[in-house]
């Protein structure tokens, strides 16, 4: 009634269908995660800049001043190279609290309609929480596992062999 070839081909089709649906669901989950991050980090665009209609007339009016500025720049010569600023680690460290306060508590306020919540805080949380989970949780889990189930070493294996010999 049932041939083995037909049964194998039916099972193969079912397996292929299951693999396709699993792949499709994984792709869908990834796309939803990307869409969530994009929606969560959305910053509304700035208002449109005014259009300049008389651009040609303005260019004609500016031509003499541009040529005079070019002549003055040729006469002055190249500017001296800027001095390299020295890095001051103490000023850097003491400036961090002020930078953090300005960045996270005073800029880009109004996330999700909450007047005191900053977009910068949400972007930092969206990046830091998953990264912290990937970095910190394995360390904590490994420490707990080493305490609960210590790893076996050669001394443990030798003691187990000795106990097995004594039983026999």
XYZ file of C-alpha atoms in Angstrom:
168
model
C 0.000 0.000 0.000
C 2.755 2.451 0.997
C 6.017 2.324 -0.856
C 9.190 3.244 1.017
C 10.207 5.699 -1.728
C 6.967 7.632 -1.408
C 7.212 7.663 2.383
C 10.799 8.933 2.206
C 9.875 11.671 -0.252
C 6.906 12.742 1.921
C 9.147 12.887 4.978
C 11.755 14.830 3.013
C 9.145 17.349 1.920
C 7.888 17.753 5.468
C 11.435 18.262 6.741
C 12.177 20.810 4.011
C 8.922 22.639 4.813
C 9.767 22.698 8.530
C 13.243 24.068 7.772
C 11.797 26.783 5.532
C 9.241 27.839 8.146
C 11.915 27.899 10.860
C 14.176 30.042 8.688
C 11.283 32.327 7.799
C 10.358 32.789 11.452
C 13.968 33.587 12.366
C 14.185 36.155 9.573
C 10.868 37.655 10.705
C 12.117 37.958 14.303
C 15.323 39.660 13.095
C 13.345 42.093 10.927
C 11.026 42.923 13.822
C 14.011 43.556 16.102
C 15.548 45.934 13.548
C 12.219 47.699 13.087
C 11.855 48.097 16.861
C 15.331 49.588 17.222
C 14.705 51.972 14.335
C 11.358 53.035 15.810
C 12.765 53.387 19.312
C 15.673 55.547 18.153
C 13.642 57.704 15.764
C 14.513 61.392 15.898
C 12.035 63.672 14.148
C 13.503 65.613 11.222
C 14.322 69.307 11.450
C 11.956 71.768 9.751
C 12.626 72.283 6.052
C 15.053 75.040 5.070
C 13.595 77.965 3.123
C 14.060 77.797 -0.642
C 16.260 80.408 -2.258
C 14.648 81.589 -5.469
C 16.934 84.486 -6.289
C 20.151 82.487 -6.114
C 21.387 83.672 -9.517
C 20.943 87.362 -8.666
C 22.699 86.897 -5.349
C 25.643 85.223 -7.058
C 26.040 88.147 -9.476
C 25.934 90.633 -6.602
C 28.568 88.708 -4.634
C 31.089 88.350 -7.469
C 33.123 91.535 -6.730
C 33.390 90.725 -3.037
C 34.477 87.183 -3.809
C 37.250 88.383 -6.108
C 38.445 90.969 -3.539
C 38.490 88.302 -0.833
C 40.460 85.970 -3.108
C 43.025 88.714 -3.858
C 43.409 89.473 -0.141
C 43.894 85.778 0.629
C 46.601 85.501 -2.052
C 48.465 88.486 -0.599
C 48.208 87.209 2.993
C 49.671 83.794 2.221
C 48.802 80.485 3.828
C 47.741 80.541 7.467
C 50.116 79.014 10.025
C 49.356 75.409 10.967
C 47.338 75.065 14.169
C 49.119 73.898 17.291
C 48.301 70.426 18.498
C 46.373 70.539 21.749
C 47.898 68.479 24.523
C 45.684 65.866 26.093
C 45.036 66.516 29.777
C 43.690 63.334 31.436
C 42.705 65.146 34.629
C 40.607 67.682 32.719
C 39.095 64.822 30.713
C 38.046 62.879 33.812
C 36.756 65.927 35.679
C 34.751 66.984 32.604
C 32.921 63.646 32.263
C 30.141 64.365 34.805
C 29.319 67.669 33.120
C 29.306 66.037 29.695
C 27.060 63.215 30.902
C 24.630 65.630 32.540
C 24.407 67.787 29.415
C 24.145 64.815 27.027
C 21.673 62.684 28.947
C 19.608 65.235 30.881
C 19.536 68.436 28.787
C 19.726 67.475 25.078
C 17.037 65.931 22.824
C 14.330 65.877 25.479
C 10.794 64.631 24.902
C 11.186 60.927 24.106
C 7.771 59.195 23.842
C 6.040 62.447 24.831
C 7.686 62.516 28.260
C 9.204 66.010 28.614
C 12.152 65.041 30.857
C 13.154 61.804 29.037
C 16.030 62.168 26.578
C 16.467 60.365 23.269
C 20.150 59.932 24.182
C 19.268 57.919 27.295
C 17.059 55.570 25.294
C 19.677 55.060 22.579
C 22.276 54.258 25.258
C 19.919 51.794 26.947
C 19.012 50.105 23.667
C 22.719 49.447 23.051
C 23.967 48.849 26.606
C 21.365 46.436 27.955
C 21.872 43.718 25.285
C 25.649 44.217 25.247
C 25.760 44.021 29.037
C 23.710 40.845 28.930
C 26.026 39.229 26.400
C 29.138 40.202 28.348
C 28.113 40.030 32.031
C 25.641 37.133 32.146
C 28.116 34.468 30.903
C 30.641 35.618 33.511
C 28.074 35.416 36.312
C 26.714 32.113 35.022
C 30.189 30.611 34.714
C 31.050 31.670 38.257
C 27.864 30.151 39.677
C 28.385 26.933 37.710
C 31.967 26.643 38.980
C 30.719 27.005 42.552
C 27.806 24.566 42.205
C 29.470 22.035 39.872
C 33.237 22.404 40.117
C 35.129 21.224 37.040
C 36.716 17.783 37.192
C 40.473 17.566 37.086
C 42.974 14.697 36.938
C 42.971 14.214 40.730
C 39.192 13.700 40.705
C 39.476 11.198 37.850
C 42.275 9.265 39.653
C 40.215 9.139 42.870
C 37.194 7.815 40.955
C 39.343 5.086 39.346
C 40.810 4.117 42.738
C 37.317 3.890 44.264
C 36.172 1.679 41.378
C 39.160 -0.659 41.886
C 38.484 -0.934 45.629
C 34.832 -1.919 44.985
C 35.860 -4.701 42.632
